[in-house]
PDB file of C-alpha atoms in Angstrom:
ATOM      1  CA  GLU A   1       0.224  -0.212  -0.285  1.00 84.00           C
ATOM      2  CA  ILE A   2       2.938   2.342   1.066  1.00 92.00           C
ATOM      3  CA  LYS A   3       4.209   2.002  -2.709  1.00 94.00           C
ATOM      4  CA  PHE A   4       1.149   2.418  -4.517  1.00 92.00           C
ATOM      5  CA  TYR A   5       1.028   6.670  -2.549  1.00 92.00           C
ATOM      6  CA  TYR A   6       4.826   6.423  -3.264  1.00 95.00           C
ATOM      7  CA  ASP A   7       3.877   5.074  -7.018  1.00 95.00           C
ATOM      8  CA  ILE A   8       0.535   8.039  -7.502  1.00 94.00           C
ATOM      9  CA  GLU A   9       2.524  11.412  -5.672  1.00 95.00           C
ATOM     10  CA  TYR A  10       6.288   9.869  -8.112  1.00 97.00           C
ATOM     11  CA  LYS A  11       3.128  10.524 -11.176  1.00 96.00           C
ATOM     12  CA  LEU A  12       2.001  13.351  -9.347  1.00 96.00           C
ATOM     13  CA  ALA A  13       5.123  15.438  -9.381  1.00 97.00           C
ATOM     14  CA  GLN A  14       6.104  14.557 -13.195  1.00 97.00           C
ATOM     15  CA  GLU A  15       2.735  15.880 -14.601  1.00 97.00           C
ATOM     16  CA  LEU A  16       3.102  19.538 -12.867  1.00 97.00           C
ATOM     17  CA  ILE A  17       6.584  18.872 -13.155  1.00 97.00           C
ATOM     18  CA  ARG A  18       6.055  18.632 -17.185  1.00 97.00           C
ATOM     19  CA  LEU A  19       3.535  21.562 -16.682  1.00 97.00           C
ATOM     20  CA  LYS A  20       6.075  23.547 -15.825  1.00 96.00           C
ATOM     21  CA  ASP A  21       7.957  23.382 -18.205  1.00 96.00           C
ATOM     22  CA  ALA A  22       5.953  23.429 -20.754  1.00 94.00           C
ATOM     23  CA  SER A  23       6.112  25.952 -23.437  1.00 90.00           C
ATOM     24  CA  PRO A  24       4.219  29.998 -22.237  1.00 86.00           C
ATOM     25  CA  ILE A  25       1.056  30.416 -23.438  1.00 81.00           C
ATOM     26  CA  ILE A  26       1.930  34.382 -22.168  1.00 79.00           C
ATOM     27  CA  LYS A  27       3.411  36.681 -23.941  1.00 75.00           C
ATOM     28  CA  ASP A  28       6.081  39.186 -23.657  1.00 69.00           C
ATOM     29  CA  SER A  29       3.059  41.453 -25.178  1.00 68.00           C
ATOM     30  CA  ASP A  30       1.043  40.372 -22.182  1.00 68.00           C
ATOM     31  CA  TYR A  31       3.148  42.159 -19.580  1.00 71.00           C
ATOM     32  CA  GLN A  32       2.871  45.178 -21.503  1.00 72.00           C
ATOM     33  CA  SER A  33      -1.258  46.106 -20.885  1.00 79.00           C
ATOM     34  CA  TRP A  34      -1.304  44.244 -17.110  1.00 85.00           C
ATOM     35  CA  GLN A  35      -0.837  47.134 -14.918  1.00 85.00           C
ATOM     36  CA  THR A  36      -3.141  48.789 -16.935  1.00 87.00           C
ATOM     37  CA  ASP A  37      -5.444  46.149 -17.523  1.00 87.00           C
ATOM     38  CA  LEU A  38      -5.368  45.417 -13.293  1.00 89.00           C
ATOM     39  CA  HIS A  39      -5.446  49.546 -12.814  1.00 90.00           C
ATOM     40  CA  THR A  40      -9.110  49.141 -14.495  1.00 90.00           C
ATOM     41  CA  LEU A  41      -9.803  46.457 -12.617  1.00 90.00           C
ATOM     42  CA  GLU A  42      -9.438  47.810  -9.314  1.00 92.00           C
ATOM     43  CA  GLU A  43     -11.315  51.081 -10.511  1.00 94.00           C
ATOM     44  CA  GLN A  44     -14.201  48.744 -11.658  1.00 92.00           C
ATOM     45  CA  GLN A  45     -13.835  47.234  -8.069  1.00 90.00           C
ATOM     46  CA  GLY A  46     -12.791  50.159  -6.140  1.00 93.00           C
ATOM     47  CA  TRP A  47     -10.277  49.218  -3.856  1.00 93.00           C
ATOM     48  CA  GLU A  48      -6.474  48.664  -5.107  1.00 93.00           C
ATOM     49  CA  PHE A  49      -4.471  45.122  -4.808  1.00 92.00           C
ATOM     50  CA  THR A  50      -1.723  45.013  -2.575  1.00 92.00           C
ATOM     51  CA  GLU A  51       1.970  44.410  -3.370  1.00 92.00           C
ATOM     52  CA  GLU A  52       1.543  41.263  -2.923  1.00 91.00           C
ATOM     53  CA  GLN A  53      -1.456  40.473  -4.404  1.00 92.00           C
ATOM     54  CA  ILE A  54       0.231  42.075  -7.204  1.00 92.00           C
ATOM     55  CA  ASN A  55       3.251  39.846  -7.076  1.00 92.00           C
ATOM     56  CA  GLY A  56       1.263  36.986  -7.265  1.00 92.00           C
ATOM     57  CA  ILE A  57      -0.346  37.747 -10.579  1.00 92.00           C
ATOM     58  CA  TYR A  58       2.787  38.659 -12.069  1.00 90.00           C
ATOM     59  CA  LEU A  59       4.196  35.112 -11.015  1.00 91.00           C
ATOM     60  CA  ALA A  60       1.015  33.966 -12.683  1.00 90.00           C
ATOM     61  CA  LEU A  61       2.458  35.482 -15.551  1.00 89.00           C
ATOM     62  CA  LYS A  62       5.769  33.815 -15.214  1.00 89.00           C
ATOM     63  CA  GLU A  63       4.954  30.233 -14.926  1.00 92.00           C
ATOM     64  CA  ASN A  64       3.334  27.621 -16.278  1.00 93.00           C
ATOM     65  CA  VAL A  65       1.589  26.118 -12.164  1.00 95.00           C
ATOM     66  CA  VAL A  66       0.934  28.736  -9.376  1.00 95.00           C
ATOM     67  CA  LEU A  67      -0.018  27.122  -5.634  1.00 94.00           C
ATOM     68  CA  ILE A  68      -2.447  30.023  -4.059  1.00 93.00           C
ATOM     69  CA  THR A  69      -1.859  29.806  -0.258  1.00 91.00           C
ATOM     70  CA  GLY A  70      -3.693  31.732   2.447  1.00 88.00           C
ATOM     71  CA  MET A  71      -6.198  31.463   4.965  1.00 89.00           C
ATOM     72  CA  ALA A  72     -10.058  32.299   4.430  1.00 86.00           C
ATOM     73  CA  GLY A  73     -10.506  36.000   3.856  1.00 87.00           C
ATOM     74  CA  THR A  74      -6.508  36.551   3.018  1.00 88.00           C
ATOM     75  CA  GLY A  75      -7.855  37.923  -0.964  1.00 87.00           C
ATOM     76  CA  LYS A  76      -7.442  34.303  -2.829  1.00 89.00           C
ATOM     77  CA  SER A  77     -10.250  34.859  -4.392  1.00 88.00           C
ATOM     78  CA  SER A  78      -9.345  38.546  -5.639  1.00 89.00           C
ATOM     79  CA  LEU A  79      -6.053  37.116  -6.782  1.00 91.00           C
ATOM     80  CA  VAL A  80      -7.328  34.892  -8.719  1.00 91.00           C
ATOM     81  CA  LYS A  81      -9.785  37.581 -10.148  1.00 89.00           C
ATOM     82  CA  GLY A  82      -6.825  40.247 -11.043  1.00 91.00           C
ATOM     83  CA  ILE A  83      -4.345  37.096 -12.780  1.00 91.00           C
ATOM     84  CA  LEU A  84      -8.040  36.194 -14.562  1.00 90.00           C
ATOM     85  CA  ALA A  85      -8.929  40.233 -16.147  1.00 89.00           C
ATOM     86  CA  VAL A  86      -5.182  40.335 -16.857  1.00 88.00           C
ATOM     87  CA  LEU A  87      -5.176  37.087 -19.072  1.00 87.00           C
ATOM     88  CA  LYS A  88      -8.599  38.059 -20.849  1.00 85.00           C
ATOM     89  CA  ASN A  89      -7.802  36.581 -24.201  1.00 85.00           C
ATOM     90  CA  LYS A  90      -6.876  33.684 -23.099  1.00 90.00           C
ATOM     91  CA  ASP A  91      -9.469  30.588 -22.603  1.00 93.00           C
ATOM     92  CA  TYR A  92      -9.582  29.203 -19.095  1.00 95.00           C
ATOM     93  CA  VAL A  93     -11.524  26.457 -17.233  1.00 96.00           C
ATOM     94  CA  GLN A  94     -12.270  26.442 -13.844  1.00 96.00           C
ATOM     95  CA  CYS A  95     -13.234  23.616 -11.231  1.00 96.00           C
ATOM     96  CA  ALA A  96     -12.767  22.133  -8.257  1.00 95.00           C
ATOM     97  CA  LEU A  97     -13.918  18.619  -6.361  1.00 94.00           C
ATOM     98  CA  SER A  98     -17.167  19.749  -4.396  1.00 94.00           C
ATOM     99  CA  GLY A  99     -20.733  21.371  -6.751  1.00 94.00           C
ATOM    100  CA  ARG A 100     -20.449  24.283  -3.595  1.00 94.00           C
ATOM    101  CA  ALA A 101     -16.309  25.310  -4.458  1.00 92.00           C
ATOM    102  CA  ALA A 102     -17.930  24.648  -8.182  1.00 94.00           C
ATOM    103  CA  SER A 103     -20.404  26.878  -7.222  1.00 94.00           C
ATOM    104  CA  ARG A 104     -18.494  29.566  -5.295  1.00 91.00           C
ATOM    105  CA  LEU A 105     -15.859  29.857  -8.005  1.00 90.00           C
ATOM    106  CA  SER A 106     -18.522  31.154 -11.129  1.00 93.00           C
ATOM    107  CA  GLU A 107     -19.856  33.295  -8.722  1.00 91.00           C
ATOM    108  CA  ILE A 108     -16.036  34.780  -8.131  1.00 87.00           C
ATOM    109  CA  THR A 109     -14.988  34.878 -11.969  1.00 89.00           C
ATOM    110  CA  GLY A 110     -19.409  35.794 -13.799  1.00 89.00           C
ATOM    111  CA  ARG A 111     -18.253  31.586 -15.494  1.00 92.00           C
ATOM    112  CA  GLU A 112     -19.324  28.730 -15.057  1.00 95.00           C
ATOM    113  CA  GLY A 113     -17.789  25.689 -12.002  1.00 95.00           C
ATOM    114  CA  TYR A 114     -16.908  22.624 -13.080  1.00 97.00           C
ATOM    115  CA  THR A 115     -16.527  19.779 -10.468  1.00 96.00           C
ATOM    116  CA  ILE A 116     -13.577  17.979 -11.405  1.00 96.00           C
ATOM    117  CA  HIS A 117     -15.881  14.846 -12.438  1.00 93.00           C
ATOM    118  CA  ARG A 118     -18.124  17.340 -14.670  1.00 95.00           C
ATOM    119  CA  LEU A 119     -15.213  18.507 -16.498  1.00 97.00           C
ATOM    120  CA  LEU A 120     -13.309  15.496 -16.849  1.00 96.00           C
ATOM    121  CA  LYS A 121     -16.837  13.503 -17.813  1.00 93.00           C
ATOM    122  CA  PHE A 122     -17.448  11.039 -15.891  1.00 84.00           C
ATOM    123  CA  PRO A 123     -18.172   8.025 -16.223  1.00 74.00           C
ATOM    124  CA  SER A 124     -17.126   7.995 -19.652  1.00 58.00           C
ATOM    125  CA  PHE A 125     -18.515   4.318 -21.230  1.00 56.00           C
ATOM    126  CA  ASP A 126     -15.785   4.301 -24.705  1.00 54.00           C
ATOM    127  CA  SER A 127     -15.361   1.977 -26.499  1.00 52.00           C
ATOM    128  CA  GLU A 128     -11.706   1.768 -25.463  1.00 58.00           C
ATOM    129  CA  SER A 129     -11.674   1.353 -21.326  1.00 54.00           C
ATOM    130  CA  LYS A 130     -15.629   1.067 -20.924  1.00 57.00           C
ATOM    131  CA  GLN A 131     -15.262   3.403 -17.474  1.00 68.00           C
ATOM    132  CA  GLY A 132     -12.745   6.557 -16.072  1.00 83.00           C
ATOM    133  CA  PHE A 133     -13.236   9.595 -17.457  1.00 90.00           C
ATOM    134  CA  TYR A 134     -12.978  10.916 -21.186  1.00 92.00           C
ATOM    135  CA  TYR A 135     -10.804  13.381 -20.841  1.00 94.00           C
ATOM    136  CA  ASN A 136      -7.561  11.592 -20.302  1.00 93.00           C
ATOM    137  CA  ASP A 137      -3.685  12.023 -21.177  1.00 93.00           C
ATOM    138  CA  ALA A 138      -5.686  10.444 -24.551  1.00 93.00           C
ATOM    139  CA  ARG A 139      -7.239  12.833 -24.865  1.00 94.00           C
ATOM    140  CA  PRO A 140      -6.668  15.790 -23.323  1.00 97.00           C
ATOM    141  CA  LEU A 141      -8.762  19.079 -22.679  1.00 97.00           C
ATOM    142  CA  SER A 142      -8.604  22.225 -24.898  1.00 96.00           C
ATOM    143  CA  HIS A 143      -8.203  24.938 -22.150  1.00 96.00           C
ATOM    144  CA  GLU A 144      -4.897  27.303 -21.567  1.00 93.00           C
ATOM    145  CA  ILE A 145      -5.642  28.272 -18.298  1.00 94.00           C
ATOM    146  CA  TYR A 146      -6.683  26.159 -15.689  1.00 96.00           C
ATOM    147  CA  ILE A 147      -8.118  26.521 -11.763  1.00 95.00           C
ATOM    148  CA  LEU A 148      -7.941  24.401  -9.799  1.00 95.00           C
ATOM    149  CA  ASP A 149      -9.742  25.004  -6.128  1.00 93.00           C
ATOM    150  CA  GLU A 150     -10.083  23.968  -2.791  1.00 91.00           C
ATOM    151  CA  ILE A 151      -6.856  21.700  -4.357  1.00 90.00           C
ATOM    152  CA  SER A 152      -6.712  19.725  -0.363  1.00 90.00           C
ATOM    153  CA  MET A 153      -9.989  18.344  -0.482  1.00 92.00           C
ATOM    154  CA  VAL A 154      -8.944  16.879  -3.887  1.00 94.00           C
ATOM    155  CA  ASN A 155      -7.483  12.981  -3.529  1.00 92.00           C
ATOM    156  CA  THR A 156      -4.358  12.193  -5.180  1.00 93.00           C
ATOM    157  CA  MET A 157      -5.827   9.871  -8.005  1.00 92.00           C
ATOM    158  CA  TRP A 158      -8.329  12.652  -9.038  1.00 93.00           C
ATOM    159  CA  PHE A 159      -5.339  15.296  -8.786  1.00 96.00           C
ATOM    160  CA  TRP A 160      -3.702  13.259 -10.924  1.00 95.00           C
ATOM    161  CA  ASP A 161      -6.482  12.425 -13.453  1.00 95.00           C
ATOM    162  CA  LEU A 162      -6.980  16.145 -14.153  1.00 97.00           C
ATOM    163  CA  LEU A 163      -3.007  16.807 -14.388  1.00 97.00           C
ATOM    164  CA  ARG A 164      -2.854  13.926 -17.006  1.00 96.00           C
ATOM    165  CA  ALA A 165      -6.103  15.358 -18.876  1.00 97.00           C
ATOM    166  CA  ILE A 166      -4.376  19.020 -18.937  1.00 97.00           C
ATOM    167  CA  PRO A 167      -2.468  19.212 -22.130  1.00 95.00           C
ATOM    168  CA  SER A 168       1.667  20.945 -22.217  1.00 92.00           C
TER     169      SER A 168
END
C-alpha cells in the first residue's frame, strides 16, 4: 500500500514538472498591458490590490504552475480575479471537487465552474476503456488556463487524472 502512494505521488510530481516546463502561453506582449488592465479592475471594484497580490499576479504571468495559499479572507479569490482580468484574452476553465466550491468559483468570476468529475466527463463508457474519465492524456482538454480550487480536498488519484488531461 505504501508503494502505491509513492508511485502516485511520483506520477503527480512528473505531471507537475511536465506542465511547469512546458512552453509558456503568456507572450511578452501580455506583460505590457497587464498593469493597465489591473488598474482598470481596481477602479471597477473600488479598491486596490495589495503589493503581495500584485506580486502573485505577476508570478502567475511568469510561471506555468502556481499554487495560491492563505487563510480564509486573505484575498485568494481576489487574486484569482486579478489574474483572470490580466489574462482576459486567454481561454480558461475552473473546477473544484465539490459542487459548492465550483458554484463559488462561478460567483467570483461570473463564468461557469465545474466539478472535476463533470469537467473530465465521468463516467465515460467509451469503446476503449468502458470506464474512467473521458478526458485524459490520450484525449486532453483544450483550455489554456486551468484553475483548481480547494485542492486540499482532492484525492491524489483525481488530481493525477486532472493533471494528465491538461495538455503541455
